[in-house]
Amino acid sequence: MKKQALARTIKTGIQRTDLTENEVRQAIERAKHYPFVAYAVDAPYLELAKELFEGTEVLLTAPVSYPLGGMTLETRLDQIAFAIKVGADEINPALNFNAIKSGDFSTVLDEIKRMVEAAGDNLDVIVIPQLYILTNEEKLKVCHIILKGGVTAVKTNGHGSLCRPEDITLLRREFGNDLSIEASGGIRTTAQAAELLELGTNFIHTSTPYSVLEDAE
Amino acid sequence: MEARELDKNTLANMIDHTELHVDASYGDIRRLCLEATKYGFASLAIHPVNIPLAVKLLKGSTVKVDAAIGFPTGAFTIEGKVFETKDAIKKGAEEIDFVMNVGMFKAGNYGLVKDEMRAIKETAGDIVTKVILETCVLTDEEKIIACQIAKEAGIDFVKTSTGFGEKGATVADIKLMRQTVGGEMGVKASGGIRNTKDALAMIEAGATRLGTSAGIAIIEGLRE
């Protein structure tokens, strides 16, 4: 696989508790030399990232209720309003995992609809169902709910998880091309990325894009 | 405090019974509410999304609903955290555990960090506020500065960890935090406190509150 082509499937970003503004600047200055699809930073650095990516085609991704999904709908909507205000292009809401694990899909659906409504035409919505904590039945159920709620894109996992190749296969088989898939969680090598792309993921999300690109031609 | 003199009730009343797992279900929250009421824990520490259920289940008990704010990264705007605090209190939260903006702190932006703490305390009013420093990413000097800022901002407790970092509370950190904030302010040890021995060591070192999901084992392990 060619480096440039692989980079065009990569969504990345820099998110860490103790991250300073200087580190964000340096990371973005480096990322700007690659044709990455999107870049995520936490709320305090969204405005800075917007400014630094000015003139590039890189989309700015704002996290919502990230990464644990434990924030209320009202807080999510507040974070979405902020994402619009700073000019982000897309949002990554972590869904209400506690509701999913409780089988409370009506709450999950309602929250998705409200977030989609809040995002309007301003933001693309790519939700995180956190597949690594779900049973196969829950994975399919929640993705049906996601589509029903008006969202057509998922990022498979949030921080600190591992993307399972069989999850990509499962979703692709069930949903065909109705669902855009961003594989996420522990993707560190070119071989891992190539396998997931082969299985049908649309995007690779990785916090270590340079190591993912390393073995590409 | 002389930890060996503690009885079960006193120890239970120092524990924030904690459920912040990403895969917790309503059933887990229900079970924790029952346990918290039975043992008389100080609070139930949960994600804001679970506040309404906990409020309903803990009604009439002495157990407070404790909301984790800006959790676990602390990487939110001041306005965002204030909004979340307000929303949590509106829904029934009776204590607020928020994560400091560690990134801004590491960059030396102490003014912003203090402004954020002040704004959250002002929003919380009489409600107890605990600021999570995430000590595992701070140097000892930074721990001291963060404690001083929290004290000046009127925060009620300094707290070590989210439990989602590389490391949780250590006895050395609790000693340092207690020494820095003096005798009046609360110090909460959290992260990695698994048994009675850990709990008593933290209390001996100066902790007045413990955040743990092992509360029952800690109480049951206490000698009569």
GROMACS .gro file of C-alpha atoms in nm:
model
  441
    1MET     CA    1   0.000   0.000   0.000
    2LYS     CA    2   0.122   0.350  -0.090
    3LYS     CA    3   0.187   0.593   0.195
    4GLN     CA    4  -0.019   0.875   0.044
    5ALA     CA    5  -0.316   0.648  -0.023
    6LEU     CA    6  -0.301   0.506   0.329
    7ALA     CA    7  -0.274   0.855   0.482
    8ARG     CA    8  -0.593   0.948   0.297
    9THR     CA    9  -0.781   0.688   0.503
   10ILE     CA   10  -0.641   0.803   0.837
   11LYS     CA   11  -0.821   1.008   1.097
   12THR     CA   12  -0.602   1.102   1.388
   13GLY     CA   13  -0.560   1.356   1.665
   14ILE     CA   14  -0.395   1.422   1.996
   15GLN     CA   15  -0.586   1.380   2.321
   16ARG     CA   16  -0.419   1.331   2.657
   17THR     CA   17  -0.498   1.456   3.006
   18ASP     CA   18  -0.167   1.638   3.053
   19LEU     CA   19  -0.135   1.773   2.700
   20THR     CA   20  -0.007   2.128   2.670
   21GLU     CA   21  -0.078   2.386   2.402
   22ASN     CA   22   0.280   2.363   2.284
   23GLU     CA   23   0.250   1.990   2.225
   24VAL     CA   24  -0.075   2.042   2.032
   25ARG     CA   25   0.096   2.301   1.811
   26GLN     CA   26   0.391   2.075   1.739
   27ALA     CA   27   0.169   1.775   1.668
   28ILE     CA   28  -0.048   1.970   1.425
   29GLU     CA   29   0.250   2.128   1.247
   30ARG     CA   30   0.378   1.777   1.182
   31ALA     CA   31   0.037   1.639   1.080
   32LYS     CA   32  -0.014   1.918   0.826
   33HIS     CA   33   0.247   1.760   0.600
   34TYR     CA   34   0.027   1.453   0.551
   35PRO     CA   35  -0.307   1.423   0.370
   36PHE     CA   36  -0.491   1.295   0.678
   37VAL     CA   37  -0.870   1.302   0.663
   38ALA     CA   38  -0.943   1.447   1.004
   39TYR     CA   39  -0.782   1.557   1.327
   40ALA     CA   40  -0.930   1.551   1.678
   41VAL     CA   41  -0.836   1.761   1.979
   42ASP     CA   42  -1.011   1.821   2.311
   43ALA     CA   43  -1.229   2.127   2.366
   44PRO     CA   44  -0.962   2.362   2.508
   45TYR     CA   45  -0.759   2.325   2.187
   46LEU     CA   46  -1.031   2.328   1.919
   47GLU     CA   47  -0.994   2.695   1.837
   48LEU     CA   48  -0.617   2.665   1.814
   49ALA     CA   49  -0.644   2.358   1.589
   50LYS     CA   50  -0.894   2.537   1.366
   51GLU     CA   51  -0.648   2.819   1.320
   52LEU     CA   52  -0.350   2.589   1.256
   53PHE     CA   53  -0.535   2.378   0.996
   54GLU     CA   54  -0.660   2.687   0.811
   55GLY     CA   55  -0.602   2.644   0.438
   56THR     CA   56  -0.571   2.264   0.455
   57GLU     CA   57  -0.837   2.004   0.374
   58VAL     CA   58  -0.806   1.831   0.709
   59LEU     CA   59  -1.140   1.810   0.890
   60LEU     CA   60  -1.150   1.919   1.253
   61THR     CA   61  -1.308   1.663   1.486
   62ALA     CA   62  -1.462   1.759   1.820
   63PRO     CA   63  -1.514   1.491   2.087
   64VAL     CA   64  -1.848   1.474   2.268
   65SER     CA   65  -1.890   1.295   2.602
   66TYR     CA   66  -1.553   1.147   2.528
   67PRO     CA   67  -1.426   0.887   2.600
   68LEU     CA   68  -1.650   0.724   2.861
   69GLY     CA   69  -1.991   0.829   2.731
   70GLY     CA   70  -2.103   0.921   3.084
   71MET     CA   71  -2.217   1.276   3.019
   72THR     CA   72  -2.581   1.380   3.014
   73LEU     CA   73  -2.766   1.468   2.695
   74GLU     CA   74  -2.771   1.833   2.801
   75THR     CA   75  -2.391   1.837   2.841
   76ARG     CA   76  -2.352   1.666   2.503
   77LEU     CA   77  -2.570   1.930   2.340
   78ASP     CA   78  -2.363   2.202   2.506
   79GLN     CA   79  -2.046   2.043   2.367
   80ILE     CA   80  -2.204   2.022   2.021
   81ALA     CA   81  -2.298   2.390   2.033
   82PHE     CA   82  -1.937   2.468   2.123
   83ALA     CA   83  -1.811   2.252   1.834
   84ILE     CA   84  -2.028   2.451   1.594
   85LYS     CA   85  -1.914   2.779   1.746
   86VAL     CA   86  -1.546   2.701   1.694
   87GLY     CA   87  -1.604   2.578   1.340
   88ALA     CA   88  -1.538   2.206   1.383
   89ASP     CA   89  -1.633   1.988   1.084
   90GLU     CA   90  -1.736   1.669   1.259
   91ILE     CA   91  -1.815   1.535   1.604
   92ASN     CA   92  -1.742   1.203   1.771
   93PRO     CA   93  -2.005   1.153   2.038
   94ALA     CA   94  -1.937   0.854   2.262
   95LEU     CA   95  -2.283   0.705   2.303
   96ASN     CA   96  -2.447   0.639   2.640
   97PHE     CA   97  -2.275   0.305   2.701
   98ASN     CA   98  -2.445   0.253   3.037
   99ALA     CA   99  -2.782   0.274   2.859
  100ILE     CA  100  -2.664   0.036   2.583
  101LYS     CA  101  -2.542  -0.218   2.840
  102SER     CA  102  -2.882  -0.188   3.012
  103GLY     CA  103  -3.071  -0.261   2.690
  104ASP     CA  104  -3.224   0.087   2.711
  105PHE     CA  105  -3.214   0.152   2.337
  106SER     CA  106  -3.501   0.400   2.341
  107THR     CA  107  -3.284   0.639   2.545
  108VAL     CA  108  -2.992   0.578   2.310
  109LEU     CA  109  -3.213   0.649   2.007
  110ASP     CA  110  -3.360   0.961   2.161
  111GLU     CA  111  -3.015   1.096   2.247
  112ILE     CA  112  -2.883   1.028   1.896
  113LYS     CA  113  -3.179   1.209   1.739
  114ARG     CA  114  -3.128   1.510   1.964
  115MET     CA  115  -2.755   1.523   1.887
  116VAL     CA  116  -2.819   1.495   1.512
  117GLU     CA  117  -3.072   1.774   1.536
  118ALA     CA  118  -2.822   1.991   1.729
  119ALA     CA  119  -2.546   1.920   1.476
  120GLY     CA  120  -2.776   2.019   1.189
  121ASP     CA  121  -2.595   2.092   0.865
  122ASN     CA  122  -2.294   2.224   1.052
  123LEU     CA  123  -2.131   1.902   1.163
  124ASP     CA  124  -2.097   1.547   1.040
  125VAL     CA  125  -2.189   1.305   1.318
  126ILE     CA  126  -1.977   0.994   1.366
  127VAL     CA  127  -2.086   0.814   1.680
  128ILE     CA  128  -1.883   0.578   1.896
  129PRO     CA  129  -2.073   0.262   1.998
  130GLN     CA  130  -1.768   0.117   2.183
  131LEU     CA  131  -1.790  -0.224   2.019
  132TYR     CA  132  -1.527  -0.381   2.243
  133ILE     CA  133  -1.763  -0.384   2.543
  134LEU     CA  134  -2.062  -0.513   2.346
  135THR     CA  135  -2.188  -0.860   2.257
  136ASN     CA  136  -2.241  -0.927   1.885
  137GLU     CA  137  -2.614  -0.893   1.941
  138GLU     CA  138  -2.566  -0.555   2.110
  139LYS     CA  139  -2.330  -0.440   1.832
  140LEU     CA  140  -2.591  -0.504   1.562
  141LYS     CA  141  -2.876  -0.368   1.769
  142VAL     CA  142  -2.696  -0.042   1.848
  143CYS     CA  143  -2.587   0.008   1.486
  144HIS     CA  144  -2.949  -0.036   1.371
  145ILE     CA  145  -3.047   0.226   1.630
  146ILE     CA  146  -2.769   0.455   1.506
  147LEU     CA  147  -2.901   0.436   1.149
  148LYS     CA  148  -3.256   0.483   1.272
  149GLY     CA  149  -3.143   0.796   1.453
  150GLY     CA  150  -3.017   0.945   1.128
  151VAL     CA  151  -2.645   0.875   1.166
  152THR     CA  152  -2.463   0.684   0.893
  153ALA     CA  153  -2.112   0.672   1.035
  154VAL     CA  154  -1.951   0.497   1.331
  155LYS     CA  155  -1.610   0.507   1.492
  156THR     CA  156  -1.588   0.161   1.639
  157ASN     CA  157  -1.422   0.237   1.973
  158GLY     CA  158  -1.302   0.514   2.199
  159HIS     CA  159  -0.977   0.548   2.386
  160GLY     CA  160  -0.810   0.254   2.554
  161SER     CA  161  -0.974  -0.023   2.357
  162LEU     CA  162  -0.882  -0.270   2.088
  163CYS     CA  163  -1.040  -0.288   1.742
  164ARG     CA  164  -1.132  -0.644   1.651
  165PRO     CA  165  -1.109  -0.721   1.277
  166GLU     CA  166  -1.417  -0.945   1.306
  167ASP     CA  167  -1.623  -0.642   1.411
  168ILE     CA  168  -1.552  -0.474   1.078
  169THR     CA  169  -1.662  -0.790   0.898
  170LEU     CA  170  -1.976  -0.813   1.112
  171LEU     CA  171  -2.085  -0.455   1.042
  172ARG     CA  172  -1.999  -0.465   0.674
  173ARG     CA  173  -2.194  -0.786   0.627
  174GLU     CA  174  -2.500  -0.657   0.813
  175PHE     CA  175  -2.513  -0.302   0.680
  176GLY     CA  176  -2.341  -0.311   0.340
  177ASN     CA  177  -2.256   0.041   0.234
  178ASP     CA  178  -2.525   0.206   0.446
  179LEU     CA  179  -2.278   0.254   0.729
  180SER     CA  180  -1.943   0.430   0.704
  181ILE     CA  181  -1.697   0.258   0.936
  182GLU     CA  182  -1.398   0.416   1.108
  183ALA     CA  183  -1.195   0.140   1.270
  184SER     CA  184  -1.049   0.253   1.599
  185GLY     CA  185  -0.866   0.115   1.898
  186GLY     CA  186  -0.504   0.006   1.923
  187ILE     CA  187  -0.421   0.038   1.551
  188ARG     CA  188  -0.045   0.089   1.547
  189THR     CA  189   0.099  -0.079   1.237
  190THR     CA  190   0.065  -0.072   0.859
  191ALA     CA  191  -0.027  -0.440   0.862
  192GLN     CA  192  -0.315  -0.384   1.106
  193ALA     CA  193  -0.446  -0.093   0.899
  194ALA     CA  194  -0.416  -0.289   0.575
  195GLU     CA  195  -0.609  -0.583   0.720
  196LEU     CA  196  -0.892  -0.360   0.845
  197LEU     CA  197  -0.915  -0.178   0.511
  198GLU     CA  198  -0.922  -0.512   0.334
  199LEU     CA  199  -1.215  -0.614   0.555
  200GLY     CA  200  -1.405  -0.307   0.448
  201THR     CA  201  -1.343  -0.025   0.694
  202ASN     CA  202  -1.368   0.319   0.532
  203PHE     CA  203  -1.129   0.493   0.769
  204ILE     CA  204  -0.854   0.408   1.012
  205HIS     CA  205  -0.852   0.602   1.336
  206THR     CA  206  -0.517   0.601   1.510
  207SER     CA  207  -0.336   0.820   1.759
  208THR     CA  208  -0.006   0.694   1.613
  209PRO     CA  209  -0.042   0.771   1.240
  210TYR     CA  210   0.331   0.775   1.169
  211SER     CA  211   0.385   0.425   1.299
  212VAL     CA  212   0.083   0.313   1.093
  213LEU     CA  213   0.242   0.468   0.782
  214GLU     CA  214   0.589   0.333   0.855
  215ASP     CA  215   0.577   0.011   0.654
  216ALA     CA  216   0.376   0.154   0.364
  217GLU     CA  217   0.565   0.211   0.037
  218MET     CA  218  -0.654   1.035   6.201
  219GLU     CA  219  -0.556   0.726   6.402
  220ALA     CA  220  -0.680   0.467   6.158
  221ARG     CA  221  -0.666   0.175   6.401
  222GLU     CA  222  -0.935   0.336   6.617
  223LEU     CA  223  -1.187   0.346   6.333
  224ASP     CA  224  -1.511   0.154   6.363
  225LYS     CA  225  -1.700   0.025   6.061
  226ASN     CA  226  -1.956   0.306   6.050
  227THR     CA  227  -1.696   0.579   6.069
  228LEU     CA  228  -1.487   0.415   5.798
  229ALA     CA  229  -1.792   0.360   5.574
  230ASN     CA  230  -1.879   0.725   5.608
  231MET     CA  231  -1.541   0.815   5.460
  232ILE     CA  232  -1.595   0.612   5.143
  233ASP     CA  233  -1.725   0.731   4.807
  234HIS     CA  234  -1.865   0.408   4.662
  235THR     CA  235  -1.758   0.436   4.300
  236GLU     CA  236  -1.895   0.306   3.970
  237LEU     CA  237  -1.744   0.477   3.667
  238HIS     CA  238  -1.690   0.180   3.439
  239VAL     CA  239  -1.765   0.228   3.074
  240ASP     CA  240  -1.973  -0.093   3.067
  241ALA     CA  241  -2.177  -0.046   3.385
  242SER     CA  242  -2.549  -0.110   3.351
  243TYR     CA  243  -2.847   0.031   3.537
  244GLY     CA  244  -2.840  -0.299   3.729
  245ASP     CA  245  -2.490  -0.219   3.853
  246ILE     CA  246  -2.602   0.126   3.965
  247ARG     CA  247  -2.901  -0.029   4.147
  248ARG     CA  248  -2.676  -0.279   4.324
  249LEU     CA  249  -2.435  -0.004   4.428
  250CYS     CA  250  -2.718   0.211   4.562
  251LEU     CA  251  -2.835  -0.080   4.778
  252GLU     CA  252  -2.482  -0.147   4.900
  253ALA     CA  253  -2.418   0.220   4.973
  254THR     CA  254  -2.737   0.245   5.178
  255LYS     CA  255  -2.668  -0.081   5.362
  256TYR     CA  256  -2.313   0.012   5.459
  257GLY     CA  257  -2.370   0.383   5.505
  258PHE     CA  258  -2.110   0.502   5.255
  259ALA     CA  259  -2.061   0.877   5.222
  260SER     CA  260  -2.164   0.890   4.862
  261LEU     CA  261  -2.216   0.708   4.536
  262ALA     CA  262  -1.965   0.840   4.280
  263ILE     CA  263  -2.103   0.805   3.928
  264HIS     CA  264  -2.117   0.950   3.578
  265PRO     CA  265  -2.371   1.232   3.542
  266VAL     CA  266  -2.576   1.021   3.304
  267ASN     CA  267  -2.669   0.797   3.601
  268ILE     CA  268  -2.769   1.078   3.840
  269PRO     CA  269  -3.148   1.052   3.792
  270LEU     CA  270  -3.151   0.679   3.869
  271ALA     CA  271  -2.926   0.720   4.174
  272VAL     CA  272  -3.132   1.013   4.306
  273LYS     CA  273  -3.444   0.801   4.287
  274LEU     CA  274  -3.285   0.499   4.456
  275LEU     CA  275  -3.102   0.690   4.730
  276LYS     CA  276  -3.399   0.903   4.826
  277GLY     CA  277  -3.438   0.915   5.205
  278SER     CA  278  -3.088   0.775   5.269
  279THR     CA  279  -2.784   0.963   5.399
  280VAL     CA  280  -2.582   0.856   5.093
  281LYS     CA  281  -2.507   1.150   4.868
  282VAL     CA  282  -2.505   1.146   4.489
  283ASP     CA  283  -2.155   1.239   4.376
  284ALA     CA  284  -2.110   1.337   4.010
  285ALA     CA  285  -1.782   1.304   3.815
  286ILE     CA  286  -1.739   1.620   3.605
  287GLY     CA  287  -1.504   1.674   3.313
  288PHE     CA  288  -1.425   1.309   3.357
  289PRO     CA  289  -1.174   1.155   3.305
  290THR     CA  290  -0.958   1.388   3.096
  291GLY     CA  291  -1.038   1.727   3.249
  292ALA     CA  292  -0.975   1.861   2.900
  293PHE     CA  293  -1.282   2.081   2.862
  294THR     CA  294  -1.341   2.453   2.859
  295ILE     CA  295  -1.426   2.636   3.183
  296GLU     CA  296  -1.771   2.711   3.042
  297GLY     CA  297  -1.815   2.344   2.954
  298LYS     CA  298  -1.731   2.224   3.304
  299VAL     CA  299  -1.944   2.491   3.468
  300PHE     CA  300  -2.236   2.390   3.245
  301GLU     CA  301  -2.187   2.025   3.335
  302THR     CA  302  -2.166   2.108   3.707
  303LYS     CA  303  -2.486   2.313   3.692
  304ASP     CA  304  -2.664   2.040   3.499
  305ALA     CA  305  -2.551   1.772   3.746
  306ILE     CA  306  -2.671   1.975   4.045
  307LYS     CA  307  -3.001   2.047   3.873
  308LYS     CA  308  -3.048   1.674   3.829
  309GLY     CA  309  -2.976   1.610   4.196
  310ALA     CA  310  -2.599   1.577   4.246
  311GLU     CA  311  -2.499   1.658   4.604
  312GLU     CA  312  -2.122   1.642   4.563
  313ILE     CA  313  -1.902   1.732   4.266
  314ASP     CA  314  -1.573   1.560   4.175
  315PHE     CA  315  -1.418   1.741   3.881
  316VAL     CA  316  -1.092   1.686   3.697
  317MET     CA  317  -0.852   1.980   3.692
  318ASN     CA  318  -0.747   2.110   3.351
  319VAL     CA  319  -0.419   1.921   3.377
  320GLY     CA  320  -0.290   2.028   3.035
  321MET     CA  321  -0.329   2.399   3.111
  322PHE     CA  322  -0.172   2.337   3.452
  323LYS     CA  323   0.128   2.158   3.298
  324ALA     CA  324   0.177   2.455   3.066
  325GLY     CA  325   0.198   2.679   3.373
  326ASN     CA  326  -0.134   2.848   3.307
  327TYR     CA  327  -0.217   2.862   3.678
  328GLY     CA  328  -0.444   3.163   3.637
  329LEU     CA  329  -0.681   2.971   3.414
  330VAL     CA  330  -0.669   2.668   3.643
  331LYS     CA  331  -0.762   2.880   3.944
  332ASP     CA  332  -1.035   3.062   3.750
  333GLU     CA  333  -1.184   2.728   3.659
  334MET     CA  334  -1.179   2.602   4.017
  335ARG     CA  335  -1.335   2.927   4.142
  336ALA     CA  336  -1.605   2.915   3.876
  337ILE     CA  337  -1.696   2.558   3.967
  338LYS     CA  338  -1.700   2.630   4.341
  339GLU     CA  339  -1.916   2.935   4.278
  340THR     CA  340  -2.156   2.723   4.073
  341ALA     CA  341  -2.163   2.451   4.339
  342GLY     CA  342  -2.222   2.692   4.629
  343ASP     CA  343  -2.265   2.488   4.949
  344ILE     CA  344  -2.223   2.160   4.763
  345VAL     CA  345  -1.893   1.986   4.838
  346THR     CA  346  -1.639   2.011   4.556
  347LYS     CA  347  -1.339   1.783   4.505
  348VAL     CA  348  -1.076   1.858   4.247
  349ILE     CA  349  -0.898   1.562   4.091
  350LEU     CA  350  -0.534   1.650   4.028
  351GLU     CA  351  -0.435   1.326   3.851
  352THR     CA  352  -0.121   1.309   4.061
  353CYS     CA  353   0.042   1.038   3.848
  354VAL     CA  354   0.122   1.295   3.579
  355LEU     CA  355   0.243   1.566   3.820
  356THR     CA  356   0.583   1.624   3.981
  357ASP     CA  357   0.590   1.671   4.359
  358GLU     CA  358   0.639   2.043   4.308
  359GLU     CA  359   0.335   2.054   4.079
  360LYS     CA  360   0.128   1.859   4.332
  361ILE     CA  361   0.209   2.124   4.592
  362ILE     CA  362   0.120   2.410   4.357
  363ALA     CA  363  -0.207   2.243   4.252
  364CYS     CA  364  -0.304   2.193   4.618
  365GLN     CA  365  -0.229   2.557   4.696
  366ILE     CA  366  -0.437   2.676   4.402
  367ALA     CA  367  -0.728   2.453   4.506
  368LYS     CA  368  -0.712   2.582   4.863
  369GLU     CA  369  -0.705   2.944   4.747
  370ALA     CA  370  -0.997   2.879   4.513
  371GLY     CA  371  -1.210   2.753   4.801
  372ILE     CA  372  -1.237   2.394   4.682
  373ASP     CA  373  -1.337   2.153   4.961
  374PHE     CA  374  -1.119   1.852   4.878
  375VAL     CA  375  -0.804   1.782   4.681
  376LYS     CA  376  -0.824   1.436   4.529
  377THR     CA  377  -0.546   1.226   4.380
  378SER     CA  378  -0.673   1.032   4.079
  379THR     CA  379  -0.940   0.950   3.827
  380GLY     CA  380  -0.859   0.580   3.835
  381PHE     CA  381  -0.817   0.599   3.457
  382GLY     CA  382  -0.454   0.719   3.470
  383GLU     CA  383  -0.135   0.515   3.491
  384LYS     CA  384  -0.141   0.510   3.869
  385GLY     CA  385  -0.374   0.584   4.158
  386ALA     CA  386  -0.322   0.721   4.507
  387THR     CA  387   0.002   0.669   4.696
  388VAL     CA  388   0.068   0.717   5.067
  389ALA     CA  389   0.348   0.960   4.982
  390ASP     CA  390   0.114   1.177   4.772
  391ILE     CA  391  -0.151   1.184   5.044
  392LYS     CA  392   0.111   1.291   5.300
  393LEU     CA  393   0.235   1.564   5.068
  394MET     CA  394  -0.117   1.688   4.992
  395ARG     CA  395  -0.216   1.689   5.359
  396GLN     CA  396   0.102   1.873   5.453
  397THR     CA  397   0.034   2.133   5.182
  398VAL     CA  398  -0.333   2.206   5.251
  399GLY     CA  399  -0.312   2.194   5.633
  400GLY     CA  400  -0.555   2.032   5.871
  401GLU     CA  401  -0.889   2.177   5.764
  402MET     CA  402  -0.926   2.093   5.398
  403GLY     CA  403  -1.042   1.752   5.275
  404VAL     CA  404  -0.802   1.511   5.107
  405LYS     CA  405  -0.945   1.228   4.900
  406ALA     CA  406  -0.739   0.924   4.804
  407SER     CA  407  -0.864   0.742   4.496
  408GLY     CA  408  -0.742   0.487   4.246
  409GLY     CA  409  -0.603   0.147   4.338
  410ILE     CA  410  -0.742   0.129   4.694
  411ARG     CA  411  -0.840  -0.237   4.703
  412ASN     CA  412  -0.842  -0.352   5.064
  413THR     CA  413  -0.860  -0.253   5.430
  414LYS     CA  414  -0.483  -0.222   5.459
  415ASP     CA  415  -0.463   0.023   5.165
  416ALA     CA  416  -0.755   0.220   5.306
  417LEU     CA  417  -0.611   0.252   5.656
  418ALA     CA  418  -0.269   0.349   5.519
  419MET     CA  419  -0.430   0.635   5.323
  420ILE     CA  420  -0.620   0.752   5.630
  421GLU     CA  421  -0.307   0.737   5.848
  422ALA     CA  422  -0.135   0.950   5.583
  423GLY     CA  423  -0.404   1.216   5.606
  424ALA     CA  424  -0.689   1.119   5.374
  425THR     CA  425  -1.037   1.209   5.497
  426ARG     CA  426  -1.221   1.047   5.208
  427LEU     CA  427  -1.155   0.741   4.996
  428GLY     CA  428  -1.278   0.681   4.643
  429THR     CA  429  -1.299   0.309   4.572
  430SER     CA  430  -1.509   0.036   4.422
  431ALA     CA  431  -1.384  -0.203   4.692
  432GLY     CA  432  -1.575  -0.037   4.977
  433ILE     CA  433  -1.746  -0.352   5.095
  434ALA     CA  434  -1.422  -0.554   5.112
  435ILE     CA  435  -1.261  -0.264   5.297
  436ILE     CA  436  -1.538  -0.251   5.560
  437GLU     CA  437  -1.565  -0.628   5.595
  438GLY     CA  438  -1.189  -0.650   5.640
  439LEU     CA  439  -1.187  -0.412   5.935
  440ARG     CA  440  -1.119  -0.586   6.266
  441GLU     CA  441  -1.399  -0.552   6.520
   0.00000   0.00000   0.00000
